CSV table of C-alpha atoms and ligand atoms in Angstrom, one decimal:
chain,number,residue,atom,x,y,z
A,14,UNK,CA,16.6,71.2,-10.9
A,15,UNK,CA,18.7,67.8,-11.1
A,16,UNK,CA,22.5,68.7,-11.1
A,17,UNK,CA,25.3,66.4,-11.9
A,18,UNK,CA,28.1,66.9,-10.4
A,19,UNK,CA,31.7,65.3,-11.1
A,20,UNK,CA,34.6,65.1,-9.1
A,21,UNK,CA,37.8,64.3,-10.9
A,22,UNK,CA,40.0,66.0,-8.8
A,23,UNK,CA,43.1,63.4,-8.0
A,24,UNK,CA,42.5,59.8,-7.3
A,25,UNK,CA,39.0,59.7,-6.8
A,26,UNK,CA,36.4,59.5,-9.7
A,27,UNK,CA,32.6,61.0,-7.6
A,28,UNK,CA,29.2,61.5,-9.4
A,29,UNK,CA,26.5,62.6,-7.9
A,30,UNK,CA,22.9,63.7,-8.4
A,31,UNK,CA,21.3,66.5,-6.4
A,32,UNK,CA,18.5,67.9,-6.8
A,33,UNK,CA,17.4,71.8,-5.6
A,34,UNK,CA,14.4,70.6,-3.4
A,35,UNK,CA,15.0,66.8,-3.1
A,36,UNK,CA,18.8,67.3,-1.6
A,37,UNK,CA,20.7,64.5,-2.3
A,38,UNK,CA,19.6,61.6,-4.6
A,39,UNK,CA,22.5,59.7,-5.5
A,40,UNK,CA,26.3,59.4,-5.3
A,41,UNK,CA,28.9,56.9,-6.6
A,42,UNK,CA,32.6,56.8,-6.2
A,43,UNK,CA,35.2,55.2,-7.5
A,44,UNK,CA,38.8,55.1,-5.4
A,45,UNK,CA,42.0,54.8,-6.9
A,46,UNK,CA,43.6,53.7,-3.8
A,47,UNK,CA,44.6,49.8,-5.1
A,48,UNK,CA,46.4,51.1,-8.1
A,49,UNK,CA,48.6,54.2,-6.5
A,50,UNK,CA,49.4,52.0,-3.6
A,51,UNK,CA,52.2,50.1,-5.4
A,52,UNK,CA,53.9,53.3,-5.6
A,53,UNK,CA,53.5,54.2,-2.4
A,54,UNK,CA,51.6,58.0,-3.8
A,55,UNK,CA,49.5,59.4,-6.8
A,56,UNK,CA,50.6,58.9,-10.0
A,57,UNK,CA,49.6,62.0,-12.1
A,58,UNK,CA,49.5,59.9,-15.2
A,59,UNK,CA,48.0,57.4,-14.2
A,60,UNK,CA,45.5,59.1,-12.3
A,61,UNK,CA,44.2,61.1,-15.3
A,62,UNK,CA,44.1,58.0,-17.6
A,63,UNK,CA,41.6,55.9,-14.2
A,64,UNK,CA,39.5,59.0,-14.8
A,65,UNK,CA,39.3,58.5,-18.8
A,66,UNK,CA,37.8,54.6,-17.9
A,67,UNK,CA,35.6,55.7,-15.0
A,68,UNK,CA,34.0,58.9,-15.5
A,69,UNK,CA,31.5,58.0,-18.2
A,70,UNK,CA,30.6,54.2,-16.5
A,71,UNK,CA,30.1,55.8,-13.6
A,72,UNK,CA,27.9,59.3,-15.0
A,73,UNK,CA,25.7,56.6,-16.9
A,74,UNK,CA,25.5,54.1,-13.7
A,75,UNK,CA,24.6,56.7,-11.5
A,76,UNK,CA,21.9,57.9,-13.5
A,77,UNK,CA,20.2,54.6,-13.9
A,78,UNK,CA,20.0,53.7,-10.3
A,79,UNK,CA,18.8,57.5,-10.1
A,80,UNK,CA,16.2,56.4,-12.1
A,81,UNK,CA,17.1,59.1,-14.5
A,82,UNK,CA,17.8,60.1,-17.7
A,83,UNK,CA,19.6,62.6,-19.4
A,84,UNK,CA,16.7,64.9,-20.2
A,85,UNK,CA,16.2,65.4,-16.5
A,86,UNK,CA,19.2,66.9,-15.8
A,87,UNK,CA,19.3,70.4,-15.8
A,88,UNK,CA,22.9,71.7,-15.2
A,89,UNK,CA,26.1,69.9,-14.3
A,90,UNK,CA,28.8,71.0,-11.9
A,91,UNK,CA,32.6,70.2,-12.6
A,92,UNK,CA,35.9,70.4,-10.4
A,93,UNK,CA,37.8,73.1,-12.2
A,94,UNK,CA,40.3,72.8,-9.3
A,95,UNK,CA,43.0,73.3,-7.5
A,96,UNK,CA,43.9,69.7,-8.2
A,97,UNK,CA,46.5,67.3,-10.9
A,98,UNK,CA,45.8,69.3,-13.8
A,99,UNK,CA,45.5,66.0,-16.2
A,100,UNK,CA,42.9,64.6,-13.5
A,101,UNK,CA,41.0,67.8,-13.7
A,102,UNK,CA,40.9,68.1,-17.5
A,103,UNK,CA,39.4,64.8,-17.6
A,104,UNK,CA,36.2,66.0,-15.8
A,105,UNK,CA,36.0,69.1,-17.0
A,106,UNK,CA,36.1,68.1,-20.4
A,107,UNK,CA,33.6,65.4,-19.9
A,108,UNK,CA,31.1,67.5,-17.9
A,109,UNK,CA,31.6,70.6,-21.1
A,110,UNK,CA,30.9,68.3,-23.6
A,111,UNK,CA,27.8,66.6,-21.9
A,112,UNK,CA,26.6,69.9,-21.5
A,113,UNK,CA,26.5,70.7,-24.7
A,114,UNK,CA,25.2,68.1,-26.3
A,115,UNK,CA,22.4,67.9,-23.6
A,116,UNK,CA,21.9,71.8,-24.0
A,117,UNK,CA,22.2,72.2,-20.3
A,118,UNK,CA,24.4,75.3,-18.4
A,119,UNK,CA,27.6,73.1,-16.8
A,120,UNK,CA,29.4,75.0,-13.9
A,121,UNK,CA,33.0,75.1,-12.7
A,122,UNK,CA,33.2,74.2,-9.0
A,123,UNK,CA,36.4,75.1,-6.8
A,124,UNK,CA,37.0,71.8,-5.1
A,125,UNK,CA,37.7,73.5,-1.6
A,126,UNK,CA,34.4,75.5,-1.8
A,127,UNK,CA,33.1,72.0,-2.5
A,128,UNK,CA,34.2,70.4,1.1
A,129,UNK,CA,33.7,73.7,2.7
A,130,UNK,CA,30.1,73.3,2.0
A,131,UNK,CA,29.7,69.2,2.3
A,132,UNK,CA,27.8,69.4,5.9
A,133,UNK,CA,25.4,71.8,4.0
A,134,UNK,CA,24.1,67.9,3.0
A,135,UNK,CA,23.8,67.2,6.5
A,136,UNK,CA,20.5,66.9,8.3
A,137,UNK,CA,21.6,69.8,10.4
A,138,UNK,CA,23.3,72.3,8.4
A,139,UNK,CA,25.3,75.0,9.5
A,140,UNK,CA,24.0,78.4,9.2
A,141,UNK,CA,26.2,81.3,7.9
A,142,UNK,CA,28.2,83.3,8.8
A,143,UNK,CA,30.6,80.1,10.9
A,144,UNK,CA,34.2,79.7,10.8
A,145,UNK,CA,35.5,76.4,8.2
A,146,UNK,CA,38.6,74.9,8.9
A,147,UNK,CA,39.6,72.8,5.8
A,148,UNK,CA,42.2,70.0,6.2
A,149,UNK,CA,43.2,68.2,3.0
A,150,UNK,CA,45.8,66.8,1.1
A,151,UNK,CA,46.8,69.8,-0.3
A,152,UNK,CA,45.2,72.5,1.3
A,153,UNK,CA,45.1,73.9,5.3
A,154,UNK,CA,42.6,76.7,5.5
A,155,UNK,CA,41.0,78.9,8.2
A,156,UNK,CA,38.2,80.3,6.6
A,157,UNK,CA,35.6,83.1,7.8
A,158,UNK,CA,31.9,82.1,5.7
A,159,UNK,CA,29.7,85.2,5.5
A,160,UNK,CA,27.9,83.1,2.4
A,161,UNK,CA,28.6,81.2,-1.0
A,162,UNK,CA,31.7,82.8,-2.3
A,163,UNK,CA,32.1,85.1,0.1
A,164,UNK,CA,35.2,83.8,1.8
A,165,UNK,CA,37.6,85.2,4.2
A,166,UNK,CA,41.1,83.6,4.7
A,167,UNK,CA,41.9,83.7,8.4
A,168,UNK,CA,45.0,81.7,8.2
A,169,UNK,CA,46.5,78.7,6.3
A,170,UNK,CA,49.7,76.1,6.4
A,171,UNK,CA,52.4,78.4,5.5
A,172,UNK,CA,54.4,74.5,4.7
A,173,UNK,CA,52.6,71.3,4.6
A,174,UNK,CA,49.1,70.7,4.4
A,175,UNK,CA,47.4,68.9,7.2
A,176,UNK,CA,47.0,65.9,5.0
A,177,UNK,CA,49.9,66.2,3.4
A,178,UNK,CA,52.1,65.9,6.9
A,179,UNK,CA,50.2,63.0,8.0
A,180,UNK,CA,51.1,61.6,4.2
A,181,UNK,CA,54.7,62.0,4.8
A,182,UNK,CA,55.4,60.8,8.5
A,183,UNK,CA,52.9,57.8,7.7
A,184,UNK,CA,55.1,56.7,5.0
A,185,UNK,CA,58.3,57.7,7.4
A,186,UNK,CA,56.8,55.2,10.0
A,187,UNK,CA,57.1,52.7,6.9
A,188,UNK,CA,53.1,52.7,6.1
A,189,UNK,CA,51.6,52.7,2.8
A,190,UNK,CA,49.1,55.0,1.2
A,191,UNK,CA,47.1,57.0,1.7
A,192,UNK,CA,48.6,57.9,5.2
A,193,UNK,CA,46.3,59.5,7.1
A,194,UNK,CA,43.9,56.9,8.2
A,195,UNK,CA,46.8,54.2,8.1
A,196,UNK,CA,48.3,56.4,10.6
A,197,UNK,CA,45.5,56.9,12.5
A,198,UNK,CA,44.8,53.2,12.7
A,199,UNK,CA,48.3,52.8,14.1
A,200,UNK,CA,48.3,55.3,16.7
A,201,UNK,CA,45.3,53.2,18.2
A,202,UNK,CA,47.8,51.2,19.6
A,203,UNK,CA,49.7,53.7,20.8
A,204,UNK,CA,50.2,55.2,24.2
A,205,UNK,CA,51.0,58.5,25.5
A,206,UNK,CA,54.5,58.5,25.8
A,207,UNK,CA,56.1,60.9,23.4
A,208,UNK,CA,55.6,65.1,23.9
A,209,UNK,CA,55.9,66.4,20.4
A,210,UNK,CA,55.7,70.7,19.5
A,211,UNK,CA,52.3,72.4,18.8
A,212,UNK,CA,54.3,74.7,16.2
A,213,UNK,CA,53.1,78.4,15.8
A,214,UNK,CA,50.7,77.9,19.1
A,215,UNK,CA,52.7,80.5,20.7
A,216,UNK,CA,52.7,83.2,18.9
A,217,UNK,CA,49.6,85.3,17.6
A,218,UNK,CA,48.0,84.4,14.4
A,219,UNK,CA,46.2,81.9,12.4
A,220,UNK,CA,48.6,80.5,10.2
A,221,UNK,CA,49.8,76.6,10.7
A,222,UNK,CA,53.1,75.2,10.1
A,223,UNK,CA,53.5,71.5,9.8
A,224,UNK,CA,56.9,70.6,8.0
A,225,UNK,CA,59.0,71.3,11.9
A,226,UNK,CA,56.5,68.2,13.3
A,227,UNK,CA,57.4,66.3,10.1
A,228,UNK,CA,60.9,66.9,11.4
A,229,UNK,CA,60.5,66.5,15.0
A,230,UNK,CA,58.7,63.2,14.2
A,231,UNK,CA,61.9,61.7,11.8
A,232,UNK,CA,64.0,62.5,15.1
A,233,UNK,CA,62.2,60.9,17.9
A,234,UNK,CA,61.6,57.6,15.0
A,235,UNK,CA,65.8,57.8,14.7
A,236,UNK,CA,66.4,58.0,18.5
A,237,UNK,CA,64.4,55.2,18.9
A,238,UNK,CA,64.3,51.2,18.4
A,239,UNK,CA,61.9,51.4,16.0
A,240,UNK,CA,60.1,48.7,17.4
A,241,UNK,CA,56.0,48.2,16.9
A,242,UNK,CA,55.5,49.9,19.7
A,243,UNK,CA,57.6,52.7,19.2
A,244,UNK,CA,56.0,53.7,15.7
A,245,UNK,CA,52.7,52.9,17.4
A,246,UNK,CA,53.6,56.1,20.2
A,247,UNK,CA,55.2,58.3,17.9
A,248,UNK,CA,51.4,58.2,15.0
A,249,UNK,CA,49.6,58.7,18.9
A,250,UNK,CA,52.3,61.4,19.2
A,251,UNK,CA,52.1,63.3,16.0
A,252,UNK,CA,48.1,62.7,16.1
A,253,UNK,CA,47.7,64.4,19.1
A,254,UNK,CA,50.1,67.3,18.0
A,255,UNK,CA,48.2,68.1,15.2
A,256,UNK,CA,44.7,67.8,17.0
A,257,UNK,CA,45.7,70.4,19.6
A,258,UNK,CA,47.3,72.8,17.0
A,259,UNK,CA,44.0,72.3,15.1
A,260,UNK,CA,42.3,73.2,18.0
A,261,UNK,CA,43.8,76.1,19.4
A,262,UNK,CA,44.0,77.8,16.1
A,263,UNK,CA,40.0,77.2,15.8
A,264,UNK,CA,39.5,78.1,19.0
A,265,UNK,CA,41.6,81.7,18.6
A,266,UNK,CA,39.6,81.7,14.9
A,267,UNK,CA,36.3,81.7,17.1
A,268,UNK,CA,36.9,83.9,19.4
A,269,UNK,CA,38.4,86.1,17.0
A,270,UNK,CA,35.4,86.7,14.9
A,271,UNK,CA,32.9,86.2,17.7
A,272,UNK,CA,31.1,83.5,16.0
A,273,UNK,CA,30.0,80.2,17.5
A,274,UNK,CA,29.6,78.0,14.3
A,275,UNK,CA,32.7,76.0,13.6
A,276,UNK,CA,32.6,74.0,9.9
A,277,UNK,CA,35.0,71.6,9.9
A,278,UNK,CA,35.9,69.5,6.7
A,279,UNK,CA,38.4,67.3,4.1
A,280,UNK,CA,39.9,64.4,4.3
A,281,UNK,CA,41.6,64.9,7.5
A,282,UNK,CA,38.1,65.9,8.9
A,283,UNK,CA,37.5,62.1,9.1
A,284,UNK,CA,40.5,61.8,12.2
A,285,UNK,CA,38.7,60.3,15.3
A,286,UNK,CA,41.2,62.4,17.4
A,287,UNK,CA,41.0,65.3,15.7
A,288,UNK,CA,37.7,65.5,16.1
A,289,UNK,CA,37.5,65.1,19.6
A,290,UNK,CA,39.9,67.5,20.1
A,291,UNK,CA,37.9,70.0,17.9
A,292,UNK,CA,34.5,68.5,19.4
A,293,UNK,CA,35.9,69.0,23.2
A,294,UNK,CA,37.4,72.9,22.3
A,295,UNK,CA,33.5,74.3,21.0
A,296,UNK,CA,31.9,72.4,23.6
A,297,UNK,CA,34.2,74.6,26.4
A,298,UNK,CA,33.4,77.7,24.0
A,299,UNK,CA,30.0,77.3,23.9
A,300,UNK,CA,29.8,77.3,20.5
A,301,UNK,CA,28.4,74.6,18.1
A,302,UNK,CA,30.8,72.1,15.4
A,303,UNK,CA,29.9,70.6,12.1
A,304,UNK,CA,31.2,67.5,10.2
A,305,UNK,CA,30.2,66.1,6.7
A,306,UNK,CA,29.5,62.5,7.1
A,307,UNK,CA,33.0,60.2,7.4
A,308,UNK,CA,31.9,59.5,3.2
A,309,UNK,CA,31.9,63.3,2.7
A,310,UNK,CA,35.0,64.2,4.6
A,311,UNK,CA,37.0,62.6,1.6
A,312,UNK,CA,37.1,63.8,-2.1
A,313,UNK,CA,33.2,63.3,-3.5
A,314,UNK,CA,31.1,64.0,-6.5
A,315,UNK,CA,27.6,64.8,-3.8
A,316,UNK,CA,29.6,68.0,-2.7
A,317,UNK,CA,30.5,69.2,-6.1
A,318,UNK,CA,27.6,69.0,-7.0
A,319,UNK,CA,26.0,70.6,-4.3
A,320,UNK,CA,28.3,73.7,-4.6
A,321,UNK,CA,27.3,74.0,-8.3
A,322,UNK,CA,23.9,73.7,-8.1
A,323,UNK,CA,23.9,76.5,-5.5
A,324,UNK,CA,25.7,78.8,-8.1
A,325,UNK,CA,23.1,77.5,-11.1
A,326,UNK,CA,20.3,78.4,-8.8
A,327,UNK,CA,21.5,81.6,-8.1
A,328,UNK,CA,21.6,82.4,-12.1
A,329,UNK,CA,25.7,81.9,-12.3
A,330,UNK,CA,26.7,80.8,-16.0
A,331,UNK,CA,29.6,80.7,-17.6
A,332,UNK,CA,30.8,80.0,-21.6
A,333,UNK,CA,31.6,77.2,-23.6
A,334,UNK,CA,35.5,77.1,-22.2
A,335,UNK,CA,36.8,73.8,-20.3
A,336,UNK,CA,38.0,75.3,-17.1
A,337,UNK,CA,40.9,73.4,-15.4
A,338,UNK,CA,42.8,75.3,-12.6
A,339,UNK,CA,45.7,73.7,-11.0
A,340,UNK,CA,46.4,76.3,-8.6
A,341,UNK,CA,43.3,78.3,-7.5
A,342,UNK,CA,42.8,80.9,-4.4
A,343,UNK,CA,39.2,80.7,-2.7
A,344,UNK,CA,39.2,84.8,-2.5
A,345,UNK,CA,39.0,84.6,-6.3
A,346,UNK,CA,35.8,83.1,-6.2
A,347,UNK,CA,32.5,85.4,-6.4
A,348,UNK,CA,29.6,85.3,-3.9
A,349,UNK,CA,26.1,84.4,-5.0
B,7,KG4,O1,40.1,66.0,1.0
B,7,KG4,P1,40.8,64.8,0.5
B,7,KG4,O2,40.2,63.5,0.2
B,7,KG4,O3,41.6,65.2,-0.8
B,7,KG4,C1,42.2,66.4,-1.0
B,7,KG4,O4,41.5,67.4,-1.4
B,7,KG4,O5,43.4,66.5,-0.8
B,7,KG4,O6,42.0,64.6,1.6
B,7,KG4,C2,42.9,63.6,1.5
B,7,KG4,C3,43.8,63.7,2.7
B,7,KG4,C4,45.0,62.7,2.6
B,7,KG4,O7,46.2,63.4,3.0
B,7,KG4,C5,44.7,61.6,3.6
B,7,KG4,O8,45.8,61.0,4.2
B,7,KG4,C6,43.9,62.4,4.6
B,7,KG4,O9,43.1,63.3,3.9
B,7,KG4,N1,43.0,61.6,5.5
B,7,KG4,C7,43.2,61.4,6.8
B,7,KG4,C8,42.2,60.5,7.2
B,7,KG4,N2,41.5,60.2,6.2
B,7,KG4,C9,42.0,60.8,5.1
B,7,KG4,N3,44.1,62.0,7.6
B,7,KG4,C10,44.0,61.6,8.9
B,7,KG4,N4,43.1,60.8,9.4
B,7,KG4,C11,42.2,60.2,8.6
B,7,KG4,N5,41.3,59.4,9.2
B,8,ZN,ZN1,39.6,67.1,-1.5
């Protein structure tokens, strides 16, 4: 079975086609970087109203180069959420009406279930059950995987996301958006100079807190001259900060559960650092680590669409309703 899948999310517009047997056949995304920029974040608004021009272009684009049509399609797959709810409603309502006037199931995909199963389109897939640890914009997640929907929370960012703080000291170190891999691209020229906390690494638990670093960060940029050089140590800094906390969590997460698979994926999951951090920990653990590609680590429509065919396949339908979910816990979801 062909599924479509459509990503809609925040600020990036993904389509994809994959097929049950075939795996992935095609995937096309649109980034709404250029236009946020000038305001330094995500504009809900505007956002939404990107989606509106892109999603069909894109759905019909795709298909050509697929060297489809759409009588081959046999389900599609839709973010539902969590994500900006006008963004979401825009592919949701797209993928419900498609669907109905193809006569095809469509299926509401949770976006973090999405990048929790993006190396699934990997040549070497993990095998369940394996640990996930999920670092987005908006999410932090420790994640025990027994199978498709059946998910475990282990810990999570009791604060900031992962993303989110890299976000916020980027643009405190005076660099646009997105933050993450303009910070990361700074602290290349850093050096190690600057000791900054591993918050909630000494005390028992799971959890992550990010906000304190955020804090400690703003500090050590105030204390300083603030020259090139300075900003350049402070991203090497907070880089390395988070890539140990990352790593001792997962590492605690690993040998907590016993298991020896560690998933690792989201935007952040793209972080040279961060993963050799992570990459270093399993090897001394003896256990085995797996990334999405650097195009998969990011929002995408190839993952959503994954995820949803998995659920079509397993006989999972749902009614005519547009389902948009700003806020929605993984443990809600049902296995399959
Ligand atoms: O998964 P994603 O594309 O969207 C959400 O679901 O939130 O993640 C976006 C986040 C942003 O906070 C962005 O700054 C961060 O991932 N990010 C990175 C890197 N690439 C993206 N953070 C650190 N290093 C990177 N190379
Ligand atoms: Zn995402």
């Amino acid at each position: 079975m062909y599924v479509l899948g459509i990503e809609t999310s925040c600020d990036e517009t993904g389509i994809a086609v994959y097929h049950s047997k075939l795996g992935l056949i095609h995937h096309l995304l649109y980034s709404q970087i250029d236009m946020h920029s000038e305001y330094g974040g995500v504009v809900p608004e505007l956002a939404s109203r990107d989606h509106i021009r892109k999603c069909v272009p894109l759905i019909k684009q795709c298909l050509q180069e697929s060297k489809l049509t759409s009588h081959d399609i046999g389900g599609i797959a839709y973010t539902a959420g969590p994500g900006l709810m006008g963004a979401l409603l825009v592919g949701a309502a797209t993928a419900r009406s498609l669907a109905w006037a193809w006569a095809i199931p469509a299926i509401a995909v949770h976006h973090m279930e999405g990048h929790l199963l993006a190396p699934m389109l990997e040549e070497n897939p993990p095998v369940f059950p394996f640990v996930a640890l999920l670092i987005s914009g908006g999410h932090t997640l420790l994640v025990r995987v027994e199978g498709i929907g059946q998910y475990e929370l282990l810990g999570e960012s009791l604060d900031d996301a992962a993303g989110e703080a890299f976000d916020k000291t980027a643009k405190m170190l005076g660099l646009g958006y997105p933050g993450g891999p303009k910070l990361s691209a700074l602290a290349e020229q850093g050096n190690k100079r600057f000791k900054f906390p591993r918050p909630m690494t000494d005390r028992p638990g799971l959890d992550f807190s990010f906000s304190g670093l955020k804090t400690f960060t703003m500090n050590t940029i105030n204390a300083s001259e603030k020259t090139d050089q300075d900003k350049a140590d402070v991203a090497f800094a907070f880089q390395q900060a988070v890539a140990d906390t990352l790593s001792i969590k997962c590492r605690r997460a690993l040998q907590q559960t016993g298991l020896k698979s560690l998933v690792v994926a989201g935007g952040v999951s793209a972080n040279k650092q961060i993963r050799a951090a992570l990459t270093e920990m399993v090897v001394k653990e003896n256990a085995q680590i797996y990334y999405p590609r650097l195009t998969f680590c990011t929002d995408n429509g190839a993952m959503i669409a994954y995820a949803g065919c998995q659920r079509l396949m397993a006989g999972q339908q749902q009614n005519l309703e547009i389902i948009a979910r700003p806020r929605w816990a993984m443990s809600e979801l049902s296995s399959c």
